[in-house]
PDB file of C-alpha atoms in Angstrom:
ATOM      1  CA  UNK A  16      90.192  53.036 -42.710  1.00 60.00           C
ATOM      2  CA  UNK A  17      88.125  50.022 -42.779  1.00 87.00           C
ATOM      3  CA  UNK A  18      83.946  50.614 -41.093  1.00 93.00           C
ATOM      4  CA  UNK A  19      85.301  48.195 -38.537  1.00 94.00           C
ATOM      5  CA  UNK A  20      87.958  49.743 -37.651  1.00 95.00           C
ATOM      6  CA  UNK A  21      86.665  53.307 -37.567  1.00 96.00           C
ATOM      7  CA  UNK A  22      83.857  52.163 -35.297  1.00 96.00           C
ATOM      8  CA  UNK A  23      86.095  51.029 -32.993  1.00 96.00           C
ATOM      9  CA  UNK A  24      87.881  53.890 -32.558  1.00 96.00           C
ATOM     10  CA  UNK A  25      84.949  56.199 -32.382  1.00 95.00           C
ATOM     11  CA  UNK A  26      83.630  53.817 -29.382  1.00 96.00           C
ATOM     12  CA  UNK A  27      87.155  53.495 -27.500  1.00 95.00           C
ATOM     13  CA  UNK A  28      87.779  57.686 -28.095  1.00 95.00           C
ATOM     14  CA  UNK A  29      84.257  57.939 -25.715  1.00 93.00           C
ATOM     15  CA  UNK A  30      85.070  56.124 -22.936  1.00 96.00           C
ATOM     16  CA  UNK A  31      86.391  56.801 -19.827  1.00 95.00           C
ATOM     17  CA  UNK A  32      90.015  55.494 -18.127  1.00 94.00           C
ATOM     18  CA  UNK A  33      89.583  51.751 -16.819  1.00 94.00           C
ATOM     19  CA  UNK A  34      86.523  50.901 -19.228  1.00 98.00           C
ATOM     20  CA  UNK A  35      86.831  47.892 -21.194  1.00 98.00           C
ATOM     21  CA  UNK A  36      84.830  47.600 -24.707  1.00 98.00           C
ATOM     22  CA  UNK A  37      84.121  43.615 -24.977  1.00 98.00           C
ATOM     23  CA  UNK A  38      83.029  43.359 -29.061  1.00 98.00           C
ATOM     24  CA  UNK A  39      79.966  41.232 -29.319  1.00 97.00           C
ATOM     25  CA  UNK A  40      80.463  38.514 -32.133  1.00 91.00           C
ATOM     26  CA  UNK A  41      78.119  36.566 -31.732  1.00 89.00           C
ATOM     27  CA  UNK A  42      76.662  35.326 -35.315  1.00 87.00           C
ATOM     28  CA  UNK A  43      79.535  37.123 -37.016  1.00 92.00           C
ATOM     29  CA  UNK A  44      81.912  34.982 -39.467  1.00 93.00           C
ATOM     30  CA  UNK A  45      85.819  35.142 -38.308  1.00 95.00           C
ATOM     31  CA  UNK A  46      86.886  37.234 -41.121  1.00 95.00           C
ATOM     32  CA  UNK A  47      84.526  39.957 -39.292  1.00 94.00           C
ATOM     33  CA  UNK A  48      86.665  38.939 -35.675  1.00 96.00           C
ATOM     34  CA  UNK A  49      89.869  39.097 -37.503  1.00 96.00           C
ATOM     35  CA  UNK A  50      89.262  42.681 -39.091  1.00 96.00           C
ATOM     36  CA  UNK A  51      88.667  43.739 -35.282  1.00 97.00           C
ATOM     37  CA  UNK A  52      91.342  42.264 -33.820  1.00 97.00           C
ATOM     38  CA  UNK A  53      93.742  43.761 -36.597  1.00 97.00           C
ATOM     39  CA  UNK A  54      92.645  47.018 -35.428  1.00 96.00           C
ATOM     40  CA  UNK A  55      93.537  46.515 -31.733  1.00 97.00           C
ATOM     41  CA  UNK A  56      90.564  44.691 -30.223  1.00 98.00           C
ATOM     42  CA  UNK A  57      91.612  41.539 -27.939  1.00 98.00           C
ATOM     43  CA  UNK A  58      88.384  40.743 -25.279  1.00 98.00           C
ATOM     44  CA  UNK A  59      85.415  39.331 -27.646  1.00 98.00           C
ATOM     45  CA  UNK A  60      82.538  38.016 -26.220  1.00 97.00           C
ATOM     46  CA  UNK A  61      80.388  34.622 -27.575  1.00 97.00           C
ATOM     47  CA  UNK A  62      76.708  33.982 -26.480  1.00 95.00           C
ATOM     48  CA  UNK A  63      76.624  30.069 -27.896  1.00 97.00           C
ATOM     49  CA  UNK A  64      79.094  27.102 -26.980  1.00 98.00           C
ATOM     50  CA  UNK A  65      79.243  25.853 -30.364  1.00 97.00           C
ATOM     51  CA  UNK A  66      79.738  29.148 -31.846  1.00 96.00           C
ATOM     52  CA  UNK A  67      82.832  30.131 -29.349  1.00 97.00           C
ATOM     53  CA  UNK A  68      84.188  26.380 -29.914  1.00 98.00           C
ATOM     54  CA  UNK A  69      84.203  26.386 -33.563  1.00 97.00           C
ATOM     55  CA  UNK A  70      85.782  30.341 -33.204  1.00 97.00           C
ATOM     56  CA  UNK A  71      88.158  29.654 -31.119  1.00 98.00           C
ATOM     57  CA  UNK A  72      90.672  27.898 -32.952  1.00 98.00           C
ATOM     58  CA  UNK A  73      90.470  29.978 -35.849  1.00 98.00           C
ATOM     59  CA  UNK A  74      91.588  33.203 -34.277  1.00 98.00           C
ATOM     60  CA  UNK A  75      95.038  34.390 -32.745  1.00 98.00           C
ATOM     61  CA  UNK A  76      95.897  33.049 -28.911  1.00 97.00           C
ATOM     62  CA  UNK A  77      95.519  35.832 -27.373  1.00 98.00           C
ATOM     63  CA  UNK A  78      92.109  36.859 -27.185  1.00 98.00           C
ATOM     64  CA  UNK A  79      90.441  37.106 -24.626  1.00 98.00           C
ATOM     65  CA  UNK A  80      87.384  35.011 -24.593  1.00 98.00           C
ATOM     66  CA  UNK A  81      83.990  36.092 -22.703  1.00 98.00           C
ATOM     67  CA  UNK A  82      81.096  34.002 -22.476  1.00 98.00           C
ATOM     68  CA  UNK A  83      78.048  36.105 -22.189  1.00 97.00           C
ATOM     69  CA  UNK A  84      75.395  33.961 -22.534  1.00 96.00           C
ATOM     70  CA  UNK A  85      73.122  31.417 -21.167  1.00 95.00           C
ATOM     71  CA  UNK A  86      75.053  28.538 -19.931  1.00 97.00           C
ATOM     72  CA  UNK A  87      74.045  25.039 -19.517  1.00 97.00           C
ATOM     73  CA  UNK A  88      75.750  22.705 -17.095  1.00 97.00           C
ATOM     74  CA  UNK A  89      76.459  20.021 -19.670  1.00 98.00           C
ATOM     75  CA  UNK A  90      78.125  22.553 -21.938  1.00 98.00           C
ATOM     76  CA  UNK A  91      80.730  23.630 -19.405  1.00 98.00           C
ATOM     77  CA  UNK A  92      83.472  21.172 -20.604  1.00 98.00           C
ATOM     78  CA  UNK A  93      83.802  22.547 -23.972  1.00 98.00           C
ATOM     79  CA  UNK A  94      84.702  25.920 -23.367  1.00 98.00           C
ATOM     80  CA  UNK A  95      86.624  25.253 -19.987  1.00 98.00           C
ATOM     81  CA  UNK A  96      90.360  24.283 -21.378  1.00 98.00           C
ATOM     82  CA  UNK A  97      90.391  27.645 -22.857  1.00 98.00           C
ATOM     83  CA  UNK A  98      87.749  30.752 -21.809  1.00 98.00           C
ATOM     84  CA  UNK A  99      88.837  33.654 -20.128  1.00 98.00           C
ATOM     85  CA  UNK A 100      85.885  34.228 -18.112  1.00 98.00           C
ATOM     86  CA  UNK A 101      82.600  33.506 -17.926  1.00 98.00           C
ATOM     87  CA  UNK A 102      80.112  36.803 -17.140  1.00 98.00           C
ATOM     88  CA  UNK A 103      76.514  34.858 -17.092  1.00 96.00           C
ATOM     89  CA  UNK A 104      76.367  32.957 -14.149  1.00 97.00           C
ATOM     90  CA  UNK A 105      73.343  32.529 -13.187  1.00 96.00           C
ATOM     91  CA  UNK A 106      73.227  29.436 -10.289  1.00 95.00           C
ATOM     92  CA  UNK A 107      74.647  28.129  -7.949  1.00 94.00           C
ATOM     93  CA  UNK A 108      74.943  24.086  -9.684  1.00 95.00           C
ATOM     94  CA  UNK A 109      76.320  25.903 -12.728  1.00 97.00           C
ATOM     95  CA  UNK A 110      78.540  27.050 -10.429  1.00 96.00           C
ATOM     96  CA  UNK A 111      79.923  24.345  -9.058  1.00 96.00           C
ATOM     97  CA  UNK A 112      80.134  22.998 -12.389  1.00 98.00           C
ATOM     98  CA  UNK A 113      82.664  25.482 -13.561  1.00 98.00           C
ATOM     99  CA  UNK A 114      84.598  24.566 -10.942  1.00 97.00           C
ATOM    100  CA  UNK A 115      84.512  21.211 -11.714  1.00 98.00           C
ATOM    101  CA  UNK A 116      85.340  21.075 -14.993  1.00 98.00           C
ATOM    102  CA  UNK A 117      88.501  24.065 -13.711  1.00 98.00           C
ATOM    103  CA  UNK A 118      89.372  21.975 -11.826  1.00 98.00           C
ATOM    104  CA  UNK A 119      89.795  18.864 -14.835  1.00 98.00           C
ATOM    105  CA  UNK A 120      91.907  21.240 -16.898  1.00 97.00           C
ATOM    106  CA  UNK A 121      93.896  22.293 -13.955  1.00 97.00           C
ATOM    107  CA  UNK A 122      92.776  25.805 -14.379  1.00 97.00           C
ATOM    108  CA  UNK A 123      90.776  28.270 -12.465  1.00 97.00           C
ATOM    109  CA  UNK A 124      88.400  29.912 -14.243  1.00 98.00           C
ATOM    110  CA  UNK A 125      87.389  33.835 -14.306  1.00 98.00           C
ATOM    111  CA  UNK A 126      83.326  34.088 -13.686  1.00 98.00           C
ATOM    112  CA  UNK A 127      80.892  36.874 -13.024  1.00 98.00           C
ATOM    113  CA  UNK A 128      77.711  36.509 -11.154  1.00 97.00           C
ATOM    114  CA  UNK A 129      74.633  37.355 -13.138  1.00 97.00           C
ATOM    115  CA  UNK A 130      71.968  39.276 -10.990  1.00 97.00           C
ATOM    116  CA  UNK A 131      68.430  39.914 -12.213  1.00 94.00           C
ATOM    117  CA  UNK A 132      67.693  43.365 -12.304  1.00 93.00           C
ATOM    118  CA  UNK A 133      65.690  43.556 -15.383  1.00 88.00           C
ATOM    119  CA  UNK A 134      61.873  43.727 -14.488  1.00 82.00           C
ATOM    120  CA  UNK A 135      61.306  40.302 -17.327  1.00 74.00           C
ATOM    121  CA  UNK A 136      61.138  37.211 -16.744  1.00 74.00           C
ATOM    122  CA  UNK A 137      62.541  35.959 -19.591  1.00 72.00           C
ATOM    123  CA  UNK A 138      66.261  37.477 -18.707  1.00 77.00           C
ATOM    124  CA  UNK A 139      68.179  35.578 -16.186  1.00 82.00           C
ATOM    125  CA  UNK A 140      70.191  35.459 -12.736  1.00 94.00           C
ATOM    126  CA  UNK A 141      70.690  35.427  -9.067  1.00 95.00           C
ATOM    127  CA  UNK A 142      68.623  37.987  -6.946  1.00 94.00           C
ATOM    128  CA  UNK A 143      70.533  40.428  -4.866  1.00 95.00           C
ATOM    129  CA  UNK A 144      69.934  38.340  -1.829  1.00 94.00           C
ATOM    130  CA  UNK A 145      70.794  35.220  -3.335  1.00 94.00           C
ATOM    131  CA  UNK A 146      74.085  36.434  -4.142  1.00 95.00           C
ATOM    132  CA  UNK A 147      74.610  37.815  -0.789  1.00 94.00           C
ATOM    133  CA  UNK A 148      73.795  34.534   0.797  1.00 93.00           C
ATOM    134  CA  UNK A 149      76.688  33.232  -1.534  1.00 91.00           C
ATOM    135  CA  UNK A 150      79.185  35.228   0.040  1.00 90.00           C
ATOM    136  CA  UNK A 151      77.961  34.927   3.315  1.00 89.00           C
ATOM    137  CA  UNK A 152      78.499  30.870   2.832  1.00 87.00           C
ATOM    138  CA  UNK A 153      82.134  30.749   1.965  1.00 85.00           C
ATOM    139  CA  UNK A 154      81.978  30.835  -1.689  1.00 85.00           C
ATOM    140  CA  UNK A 155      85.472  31.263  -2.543  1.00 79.00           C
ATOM    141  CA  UNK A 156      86.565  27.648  -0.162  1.00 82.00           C
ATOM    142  CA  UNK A 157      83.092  25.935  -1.467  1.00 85.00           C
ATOM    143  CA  UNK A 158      84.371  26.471  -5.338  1.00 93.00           C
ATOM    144  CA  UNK A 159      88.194  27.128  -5.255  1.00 94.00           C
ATOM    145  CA  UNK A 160      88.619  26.760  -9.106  1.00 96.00           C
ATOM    146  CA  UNK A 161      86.968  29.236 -10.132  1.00 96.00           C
ATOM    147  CA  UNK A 162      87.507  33.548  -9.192  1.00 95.00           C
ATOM    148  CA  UNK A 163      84.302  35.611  -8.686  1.00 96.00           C
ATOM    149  CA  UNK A 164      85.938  38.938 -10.133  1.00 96.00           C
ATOM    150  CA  UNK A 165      82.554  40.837 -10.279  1.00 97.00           C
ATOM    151  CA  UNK A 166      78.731  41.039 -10.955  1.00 98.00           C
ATOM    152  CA  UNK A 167      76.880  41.322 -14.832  1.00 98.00           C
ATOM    153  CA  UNK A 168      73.450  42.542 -15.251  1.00 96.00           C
ATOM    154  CA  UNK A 169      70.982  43.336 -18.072  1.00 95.00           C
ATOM    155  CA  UNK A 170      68.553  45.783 -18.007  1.00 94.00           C
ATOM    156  CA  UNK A 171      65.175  45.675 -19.118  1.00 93.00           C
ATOM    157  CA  UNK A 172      65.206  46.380 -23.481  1.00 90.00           C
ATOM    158  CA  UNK A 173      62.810  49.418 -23.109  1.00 91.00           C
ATOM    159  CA  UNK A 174      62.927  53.144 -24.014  1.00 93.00           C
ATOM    160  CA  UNK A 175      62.444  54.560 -20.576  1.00 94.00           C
ATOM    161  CA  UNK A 176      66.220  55.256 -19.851  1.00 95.00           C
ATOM    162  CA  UNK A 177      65.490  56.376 -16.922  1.00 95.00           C
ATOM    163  CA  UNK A 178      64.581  52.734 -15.549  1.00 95.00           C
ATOM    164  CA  UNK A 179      67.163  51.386 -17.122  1.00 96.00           C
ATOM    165  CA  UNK A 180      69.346  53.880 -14.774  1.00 97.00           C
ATOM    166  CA  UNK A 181      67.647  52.721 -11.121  1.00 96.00           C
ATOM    167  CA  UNK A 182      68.599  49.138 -12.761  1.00 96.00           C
ATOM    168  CA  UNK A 183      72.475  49.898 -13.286  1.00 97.00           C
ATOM    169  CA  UNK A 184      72.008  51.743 -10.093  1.00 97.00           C
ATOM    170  CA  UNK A 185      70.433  48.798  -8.233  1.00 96.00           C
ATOM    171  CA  UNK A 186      73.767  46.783  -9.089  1.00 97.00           C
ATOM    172  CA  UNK A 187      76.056  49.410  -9.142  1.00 98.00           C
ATOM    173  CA  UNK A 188      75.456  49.840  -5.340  1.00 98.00           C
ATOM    174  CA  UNK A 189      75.019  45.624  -4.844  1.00 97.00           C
ATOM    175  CA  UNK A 190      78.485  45.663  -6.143  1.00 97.00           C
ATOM    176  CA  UNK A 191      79.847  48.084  -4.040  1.00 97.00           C
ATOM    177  CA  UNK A 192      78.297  46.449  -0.752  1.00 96.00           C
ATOM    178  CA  UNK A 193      79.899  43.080  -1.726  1.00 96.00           C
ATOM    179  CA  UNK A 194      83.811  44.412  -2.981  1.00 94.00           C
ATOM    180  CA  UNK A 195      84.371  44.671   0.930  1.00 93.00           C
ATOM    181  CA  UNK A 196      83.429  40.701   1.436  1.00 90.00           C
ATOM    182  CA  UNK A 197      84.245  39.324  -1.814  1.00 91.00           C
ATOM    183  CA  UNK A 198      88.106  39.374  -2.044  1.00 85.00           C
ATOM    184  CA  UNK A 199      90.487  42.181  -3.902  1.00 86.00           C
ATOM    185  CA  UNK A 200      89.765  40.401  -7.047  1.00 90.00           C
ATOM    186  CA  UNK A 201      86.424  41.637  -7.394  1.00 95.00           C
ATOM    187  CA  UNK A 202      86.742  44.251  -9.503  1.00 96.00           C
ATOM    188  CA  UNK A 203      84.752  44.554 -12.206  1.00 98.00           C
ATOM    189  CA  UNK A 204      80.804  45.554 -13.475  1.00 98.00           C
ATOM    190  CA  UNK A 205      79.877  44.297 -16.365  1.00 98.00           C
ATOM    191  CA  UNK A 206      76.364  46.100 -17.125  1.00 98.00           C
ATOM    192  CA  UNK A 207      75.281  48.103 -20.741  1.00 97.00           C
ATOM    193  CA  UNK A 208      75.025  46.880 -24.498  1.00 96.00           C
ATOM    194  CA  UNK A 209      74.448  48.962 -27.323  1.00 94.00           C
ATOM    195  CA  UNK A 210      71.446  50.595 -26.852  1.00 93.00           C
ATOM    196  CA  UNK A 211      72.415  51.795 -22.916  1.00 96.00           C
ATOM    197  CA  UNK A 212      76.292  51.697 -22.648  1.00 97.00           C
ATOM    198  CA  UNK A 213      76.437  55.035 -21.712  1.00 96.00           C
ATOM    199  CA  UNK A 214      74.253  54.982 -18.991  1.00 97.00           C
ATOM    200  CA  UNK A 215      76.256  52.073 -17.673  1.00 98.00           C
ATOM    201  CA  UNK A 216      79.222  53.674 -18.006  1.00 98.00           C
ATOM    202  CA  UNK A 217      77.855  56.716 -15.815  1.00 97.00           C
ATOM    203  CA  UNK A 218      76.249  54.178 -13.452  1.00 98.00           C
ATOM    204  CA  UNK A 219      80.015  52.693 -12.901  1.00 97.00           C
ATOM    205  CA  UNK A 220      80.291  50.087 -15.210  1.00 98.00           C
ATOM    206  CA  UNK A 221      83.855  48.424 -16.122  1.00 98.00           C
ATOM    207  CA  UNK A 222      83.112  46.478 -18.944  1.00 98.00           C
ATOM    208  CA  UNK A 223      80.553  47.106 -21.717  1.00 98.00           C
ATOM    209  CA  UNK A 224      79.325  44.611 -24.257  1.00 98.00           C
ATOM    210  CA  UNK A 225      79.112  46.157 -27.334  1.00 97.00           C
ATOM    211  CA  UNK A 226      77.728  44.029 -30.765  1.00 95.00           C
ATOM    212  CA  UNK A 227      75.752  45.951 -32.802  1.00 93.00           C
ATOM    213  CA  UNK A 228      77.277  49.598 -32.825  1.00 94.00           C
ATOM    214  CA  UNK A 229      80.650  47.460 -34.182  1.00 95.00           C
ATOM    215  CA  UNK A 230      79.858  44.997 -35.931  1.00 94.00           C
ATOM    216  CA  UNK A 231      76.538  45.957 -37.618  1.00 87.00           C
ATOM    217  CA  UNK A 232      73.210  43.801 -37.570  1.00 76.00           C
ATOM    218  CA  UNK A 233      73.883  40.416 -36.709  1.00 65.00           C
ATOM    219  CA  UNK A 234      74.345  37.705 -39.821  1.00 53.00           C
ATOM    220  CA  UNK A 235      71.722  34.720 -39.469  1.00 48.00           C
TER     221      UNK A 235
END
């Protein structure tokens, strides 16, 4: 059994009924994608446009293509004809963007809201009142290419787990206020990487966004 392939199995055996393991690639060659998806993984998750472009092609139809990271505006129409959904974002032009561009490729586009929970600056997102000021406006008939199917957060990279917990927790519950509001598409929690997965998974989260346990160190 390849390293790839064992880890995989080891990180799908721990997790719970309804969870879904995104792999990380980012800064991984294809062959590295390929050996994943040959032992069952299909949701992979890219952090750069011109990584996920040049990726794309290369690797089988039916993968299901996250973009995790930070997205600008003008970057939109590269990865609209063919992402799955998009988990980071993080404003309301890039927003309308999206739908936009959806809108060019006759499509409508999966998205996430990104909410800052994380207590640095540096990480991005709507705050918990933004976002409910979204809903509260009509998003769904201002942007009707694109489906808000749930919330992503980060937590703060630190070794007090217990932090890390009140942030999962902070969007755990923001989540559950808005499902009633936010259509019955709006399903999913995308919250813990590989340093605090389990915590997310405790604190409710659907989707974890796992690089490093899988795939190794990144390749520069």
């Amino acid at each position: 059994m390849s390293v790839i392939r064992e880890r995989l199995a080891t990180l799908k055996s721990s997790l719970p009924a309804g969870v879904t393991l995104l792999a990380v690639s980012k800064f991984h060659p294809v062959e590295t994608l390929q050996e994943a998806y040959d032992a069952g993984q299909r949701v992979f998750g890219e952090n750069r446009v011109q990584e996920l472009v040049a990726k794309q092609p290369l690797l089988p139809p039916d993968i299901e293509w996250h973009f995790i990271g930070t997205l600008q505006t003008n970057k939109v129409k590269h990865i609209a004809p063919f992402v799955h959904t998009i988990q980071s974002v993080d404003s309301l032009p890039l927003l309308k963007e999206i739908d936009r561009q959806a809108a060019r490729c006759n499509r409508r586009i999966r998205v996430f809201l990104e909410i800052h929970i994380a207590e640095e600056t540096t990480k991005h997102g709507f705050s918990p009142e933004d976002c409910r000021t979204l809903f509260r406006e009509g998003l769904s008939a201002a942007c009707p290419h694109v489906r808000v199917e749930g919330l992503m957060g980060m937590a703060t990279y630190t070794d007090d787990m217990e932090q890390v917990r009140r942030e999962f927790h902070t969007l755990r519950a923001l989540f559950e206020e808005l499902q009633p509001v936010a259509g019955a598409s709006f399903g999913d929690l995308s919250m813990g990487m590989s340093n605090d997965y389990a915590i997310a998974v405790q604190e409710g989260s659907t989707i974890i966004r796992i690089g490093t346990l899988l795939f190794g160190e990144r390749e520069y």
